[in-house]
């Protein structure tokens, strides 16, 4: 691969990954005929990582820092294609909410009033617990609303795809 290569630079790795690679090489040298499956190797590696000194960990942290600097330097010089998020067509119909999401929307304000200091994630977890405790009969109205919205979405999506086909 020459200087004009468009191969994306190899991503930098953490101190622990540098340690794992080093540990794997040591194990292969000491016990070349013994095979460890990934789970067993990971467990041994994790145990060893917990026991090494801070001084030894600093060595791997320095390797990781050098690796990160290398990656950033190579990315500055990289002219190949960048990963871009696929842009959503604003005219495309949006997927409908699930029965749980409809339930959550109905109960969000109620939970937020009871616990005004909670984050959105905490409110969502509480709604999840409420949903899990609901009986099947209590879930039916939300499931019916979700089914109606899903059918409407499928019709809109089909019409959208037909429109896209005619536009080509």
PDB file of C-alpha atoms in Angstrom:
ATOM      1  CA  UNK A   1       0.000   0.000   0.000  1.00  0.00           C
ATOM      2  CA  UNK A   2       1.516   3.256  -1.150  1.00  0.00           C
ATOM      3  CA  UNK A   3       1.294   6.765   0.190  1.00  0.00           C
ATOM      4  CA  UNK A   4      -1.889   7.434  -1.778  1.00  0.00           C
ATOM      5  CA  UNK A   5      -3.694   4.563  -0.065  1.00  0.00           C
ATOM      6  CA  UNK A   6      -7.270   5.278   0.957  1.00  0.00           C
ATOM      7  CA  UNK A   7      -7.267   2.603   3.665  1.00  0.00           C
ATOM      8  CA  UNK A   8      -8.803   3.989   6.831  1.00  0.00           C
ATOM      9  CA  UNK A   9      -6.290   4.206   9.728  1.00  0.00           C
ATOM     10  CA  UNK A  10      -6.483   1.480  12.338  1.00  0.00           C
ATOM     11  CA  UNK A  11      -8.374   2.672  15.415  1.00  0.00           C
ATOM     12  CA  UNK A  12      -6.437   3.250  18.612  1.00  0.00           C
ATOM     13  CA  UNK A  13      -6.923   0.822  21.504  1.00  0.00           C
ATOM     14  CA  UNK A  14      -7.145   1.127  25.280  1.00  0.00           C
ATOM     15  CA  UNK A  15      -4.407   0.303  27.800  1.00  0.00           C
ATOM     16  CA  UNK A  16      -6.264  -2.897  28.675  1.00  0.00           C
ATOM     17  CA  UNK A  17      -6.257  -4.076  25.048  1.00  0.00           C
ATOM     18  CA  UNK A  18      -2.500  -3.444  24.838  1.00  0.00           C
ATOM     19  CA  UNK A  19      -2.129  -5.508  28.016  1.00  0.00           C
ATOM     20  CA  UNK A  20      -4.310  -8.295  26.554  1.00  0.00           C
ATOM     21  CA  UNK A  21      -2.182  -8.517  23.417  1.00  0.00           C
ATOM     22  CA  UNK A  22       0.996  -8.609  25.491  1.00  0.00           C
ATOM     23  CA  UNK A  23      -0.466 -11.207  27.877  1.00  0.00           C
ATOM     24  CA  UNK A  24      -1.596 -13.380  24.958  1.00  0.00           C
ATOM     25  CA  UNK A  25       1.913 -13.358  23.493  1.00  0.00           C
ATOM     26  CA  UNK A  26       3.404 -14.280  26.890  1.00  0.00           C
ATOM     27  CA  UNK A  27       0.963 -17.174  27.269  1.00  0.00           C
ATOM     28  CA  UNK A  28       1.751 -18.450  23.769  1.00  0.00           C
ATOM     29  CA  UNK A  29       5.483 -18.404  24.530  1.00  0.00           C
ATOM     30  CA  UNK A  30       5.119 -20.104  27.910  1.00  0.00           C
ATOM     31  CA  UNK A  31       2.481 -22.670  26.879  1.00  0.00           C
ATOM     32  CA  UNK A  32       2.525 -23.036  23.061  1.00  0.00           C
ATOM     33  CA  UNK A  33       0.520 -26.278  23.019  1.00  0.00           C
ATOM     34  CA  UNK A  34      -2.332 -25.156  25.261  1.00  0.00           C
ATOM     35  CA  UNK A  35      -5.443 -23.592  23.724  1.00  0.00           C
ATOM     36  CA  UNK A  36      -7.679 -21.281  25.781  1.00  0.00           C
ATOM     37  CA  UNK A  37     -11.119 -20.380  24.511  1.00  0.00           C
ATOM     38  CA  UNK A  38     -11.938 -16.689  24.528  1.00  0.00           C
ATOM     39  CA  UNK A  39     -13.984 -16.793  27.740  1.00  0.00           C
ATOM     40  CA  UNK A  40     -11.284 -18.563  29.706  1.00  0.00           C
ATOM     41  CA  UNK A  41      -8.555 -16.330  28.274  1.00  0.00           C
ATOM     42  CA  UNK A  42     -10.557 -13.188  29.094  1.00  0.00           C
ATOM     43  CA  UNK A  43     -11.082 -14.348  32.669  1.00  0.00           C
ATOM     44  CA  UNK A  44      -7.355 -15.072  33.138  1.00  0.00           C
ATOM     45  CA  UNK A  45      -6.437 -11.774  31.545  1.00  0.00           C
ATOM     46  CA  UNK A  46      -8.864  -9.844  33.720  1.00  0.00           C
ATOM     47  CA  UNK A  47      -7.529 -11.491  36.868  1.00  0.00           C
ATOM     48  CA  UNK A  48      -3.951 -10.671  35.873  1.00  0.00           C
ATOM     49  CA  UNK A  49      -4.860  -7.044  35.008  1.00  0.00           C
ATOM     50  CA  UNK A  50      -6.292  -6.559  38.494  1.00  0.00           C
ATOM     51  CA  UNK A  51      -3.058  -7.746  40.110  1.00  0.00           C
ATOM     52  CA  UNK A  52      -0.457  -5.768  38.145  1.00  0.00           C
ATOM     53  CA  UNK A  53       1.112  -2.700  39.733  1.00  0.00           C
ATOM     54  CA  UNK A  54       0.267   0.897  38.875  1.00  0.00           C
ATOM     55  CA  UNK A  55       3.766   1.285  37.500  1.00  0.00           C
ATOM     56  CA  UNK A  56       3.187  -1.562  35.066  1.00  0.00           C
ATOM     57  CA  UNK A  57      -0.237  -0.166  34.114  1.00  0.00           C
ATOM     58  CA  UNK A  58       1.424   3.171  33.346  1.00  0.00           C
ATOM     59  CA  UNK A  59       3.458   1.373  30.663  1.00  0.00           C
ATOM     60  CA  UNK A  60       0.235   0.286  28.934  1.00  0.00           C
ATOM     61  CA  UNK A  61      -1.317   3.725  29.395  1.00  0.00           C
ATOM     62  CA  UNK A  62       1.709   5.243  27.659  1.00  0.00           C
ATOM     63  CA  UNK A  63       1.333   2.757  24.783  1.00  0.00           C
ATOM     64  CA  UNK A  64      -2.348   3.673  24.488  1.00  0.00           C
ATOM     65  CA  UNK A  65      -1.548   7.398  24.475  1.00  0.00           C
ATOM     66  CA  UNK A  66       1.059   6.932  21.737  1.00  0.00           C
ATOM     67  CA  UNK A  67      -1.439   4.840  19.785  1.00  0.00           C
ATOM     68  CA  UNK A  68      -4.135   7.505  20.175  1.00  0.00           C
ATOM     69  CA  UNK A  69      -1.720  10.223  18.991  1.00  0.00           C
ATOM     70  CA  UNK A  70      -0.830   8.060  15.979  1.00  0.00           C
ATOM     71  CA  UNK A  71      -4.487   7.515  15.137  1.00  0.00           C
ATOM     72  CA  UNK A  72      -5.336  11.219  15.393  1.00  0.00           C
ATOM     73  CA  UNK A  73      -2.328  12.147  13.258  1.00  0.00           C
ATOM     74  CA  UNK A  74      -3.265   9.579  10.603  1.00  0.00           C
ATOM     75  CA  UNK A  75      -6.905  10.700  10.617  1.00  0.00           C
ATOM     76  CA  UNK A  76      -5.840  14.302   9.972  1.00  0.00           C
ATOM     77  CA  UNK A  77      -4.015  13.085   6.852  1.00  0.00           C
ATOM     78  CA  UNK A  78      -6.714  10.607   5.817  1.00  0.00           C
ATOM     79  CA  UNK A  79      -8.573  11.702   2.718  1.00  0.00           C
ATOM     80  CA  UNK A  80     -10.718   8.640   2.126  1.00  0.00           C
ATOM     81  CA  UNK A  81     -14.459   8.456   2.567  1.00  0.00           C
ATOM     82  CA  UNK A  82     -15.735   9.491   5.986  1.00  0.00           C
ATOM     83  CA  UNK A  83     -18.528   7.644   7.643  1.00  0.00           C
ATOM     84  CA  UNK A  84     -21.678   9.671   7.315  1.00  0.00           C
ATOM     85  CA  UNK A  85     -25.044   9.015   8.811  1.00  0.00           C
ATOM     86  CA  UNK A  86     -27.693   8.136   6.303  1.00  0.00           C
ATOM     87  CA  UNK A  87     -29.988  11.111   6.012  1.00  0.00           C
ATOM     88  CA  UNK A  88     -33.635  10.423   6.606  1.00  0.00           C
ATOM     89  CA  UNK A  89     -36.002  11.592   3.900  1.00  0.00           C
ATOM     90  CA  UNK A  90     -38.193  14.238   5.571  1.00  0.00           C
ATOM     91  CA  UNK A  91     -41.138  13.158   3.390  1.00  0.00           C
ATOM     92  CA  UNK A  92     -40.912   9.508   4.472  1.00  0.00           C
ATOM     93  CA  UNK A  93     -43.530   8.437   7.016  1.00  0.00           C
ATOM     94  CA  UNK A  94     -42.317   8.011  10.573  1.00  0.00           C
ATOM     95  CA  UNK A  95     -42.582   4.668  12.339  1.00  0.00           C
ATOM     96  CA  UNK A  96     -45.458   4.584  14.813  1.00  0.00           C
ATOM     97  CA  UNK A  97     -44.967   4.317  18.571  1.00  0.00           C
ATOM     98  CA  UNK A  98     -45.268   0.924  20.243  1.00  0.00           C
ATOM     99  CA  UNK A  99     -47.974   0.142  22.786  1.00  0.00           C
ATOM    100  CA  UNK A 100     -45.423   0.663  25.563  1.00  0.00           C
ATOM    101  CA  UNK A 101     -44.416   4.044  24.163  1.00  0.00           C
ATOM    102  CA  UNK A 102     -48.066   5.133  24.013  1.00  0.00           C
ATOM    103  CA  UNK A 103     -48.448   4.013  27.651  1.00  0.00           C
ATOM    104  CA  UNK A 104     -45.295   5.933  28.598  1.00  0.00           C
ATOM    105  CA  UNK A 105     -46.530   9.095  26.892  1.00  0.00           C
ATOM    106  CA  UNK A 106     -49.811   8.880  28.800  1.00  0.00           C
ATOM    107  CA  UNK A 107     -48.074   8.405  32.169  1.00  0.00           C
ATOM    108  CA  UNK A 108     -45.009  10.638  31.734  1.00  0.00           C
ATOM    109  CA  UNK A 109     -46.532  13.758  33.292  1.00  0.00           C
ATOM    110  CA  UNK A 110     -48.021  11.776  36.180  1.00  0.00           C
ATOM    111  CA  UNK A 111     -44.640  10.242  37.063  1.00  0.00           C
ATOM    112  CA  UNK A 112     -42.833  13.562  36.574  1.00  0.00           C
ATOM    113  CA  UNK A 113     -45.280  15.305  38.965  1.00  0.00           C
ATOM    114  CA  UNK A 114     -44.635  12.664  41.626  1.00  0.00           C
ATOM    115  CA  UNK A 115     -40.859  12.874  41.130  1.00  0.00           C
ATOM    116  CA  UNK A 116     -39.950  16.331  39.738  1.00  0.00           C
ATOM    117  CA  UNK A 117     -36.193  15.850  40.191  1.00  0.00           C
ATOM    118  CA  UNK A 118     -36.009  12.643  38.172  1.00  0.00           C
ATOM    119  CA  UNK A 119     -34.223  12.520  34.839  1.00  0.00           C
ATOM    120  CA  UNK A 120     -35.980  11.331  31.693  1.00  0.00           C
ATOM    121  CA  UNK A 121     -34.165   7.991  32.016  1.00  0.00           C
ATOM    122  CA  UNK A 122     -35.458   7.518  35.571  1.00  0.00           C
ATOM    123  CA  UNK A 123     -39.003   8.367  34.477  1.00  0.00           C
ATOM    124  CA  UNK A 124     -38.699   5.889  31.589  1.00  0.00           C
ATOM    125  CA  UNK A 125     -37.545   3.144  33.968  1.00  0.00           C
ATOM    126  CA  UNK A 126     -40.491   3.853  36.264  1.00  0.00           C
ATOM    127  CA  UNK A 127     -42.854   3.688  33.281  1.00  0.00           C
ATOM    128  CA  UNK A 128     -41.276   0.352  32.344  1.00  0.00           C
ATOM    129  CA  UNK A 129     -41.918  -0.988  35.830  1.00  0.00           C
ATOM    130  CA  UNK A 130     -45.519   0.258  35.683  1.00  0.00           C
ATOM    131  CA  UNK A 131     -45.996  -1.392  32.276  1.00  0.00           C
ATOM    132  CA  UNK A 132     -44.609  -4.683  33.568  1.00  0.00           C
ATOM    133  CA  UNK A 133     -47.060  -4.617  36.492  1.00  0.00           C
ATOM    134  CA  UNK A 134     -50.061  -3.859  34.224  1.00  0.00           C
ATOM    135  CA  UNK A 135     -52.487  -6.674  33.577  1.00  0.00           C
ATOM    136  CA  UNK A 136     -53.070  -7.855  30.013  1.00  0.00           C
ATOM    137  CA  UNK A 137     -56.530  -6.232  30.113  1.00  0.00           C
ATOM    138  CA  UNK A 138     -54.976  -2.838  30.979  1.00  0.00           C
ATOM    139  CA  UNK A 139     -52.560  -3.159  28.055  1.00  0.00           C
ATOM    140  CA  UNK A 140     -55.272  -3.874  25.442  1.00  0.00           C
ATOM    141  CA  UNK A 141     -56.240  -0.210  24.726  1.00  0.00           C
ATOM    142  CA  UNK A 142     -52.588   0.699  24.110  1.00  0.00           C
ATOM    143  CA  UNK A 143     -52.038  -2.362  21.917  1.00  0.00           C
ATOM    144  CA  UNK A 144     -55.156  -1.513  19.885  1.00  0.00           C
ATOM    145  CA  UNK A 145     -54.027   2.111  19.413  1.00  0.00           C
ATOM    146  CA  UNK A 146     -50.577   0.872  18.400  1.00  0.00           C
ATOM    147  CA  UNK A 147     -52.113  -1.572  15.892  1.00  0.00           C
ATOM    148  CA  UNK A 148     -54.218   1.203  14.302  1.00  0.00           C
ATOM    149  CA  UNK A 149     -51.194   3.499  14.054  1.00  0.00           C
ATOM    150  CA  UNK A 150     -49.070   0.663  12.625  1.00  0.00           C
ATOM    151  CA  UNK A 151     -51.675  -0.114   9.936  1.00  0.00           C
ATOM    152  CA  UNK A 152     -51.856   3.582   9.014  1.00  0.00           C
ATOM    153  CA  UNK A 153     -48.050   3.726   8.861  1.00  0.00           C
ATOM    154  CA  UNK A 154     -47.861   0.668   6.593  1.00  0.00           C
ATOM    155  CA  UNK A 155     -50.373   2.252   4.195  1.00  0.00           C
ATOM    156  CA  UNK A 156     -48.462   5.554   4.180  1.00  0.00           C
ATOM    157  CA  UNK A 157     -45.169   3.752   3.670  1.00  0.00           C
ATOM    158  CA  UNK A 158     -46.533   1.779   0.726  1.00  0.00           C
ATOM    159  CA  UNK A 159     -47.870   4.986  -0.844  1.00  0.00           C
ATOM    160  CA  UNK A 160     -44.512   6.657  -0.240  1.00  0.00           C
ATOM    161  CA  UNK A 161     -42.630   3.782  -1.923  1.00  0.00           C
ATOM    162  CA  UNK A 162     -45.036   3.904  -4.879  1.00  0.00           C
ATOM    163  CA  UNK A 163     -44.422   7.634  -5.182  1.00  0.00           C
ATOM    164  CA  UNK A 164     -40.648   7.062  -5.093  1.00  0.00           C
ATOM    165  CA  UNK A 165     -40.923   4.404  -7.822  1.00  0.00           C
ATOM    166  CA  UNK A 166     -42.889   6.767 -10.093  1.00  0.00           C
ATOM    167  CA  UNK A 167     -40.319   9.511  -9.484  1.00  0.00           C
ATOM    168  CA  UNK A 168     -37.444   7.391 -10.869  1.00  0.00           C
TER     169      UNK A 168
END
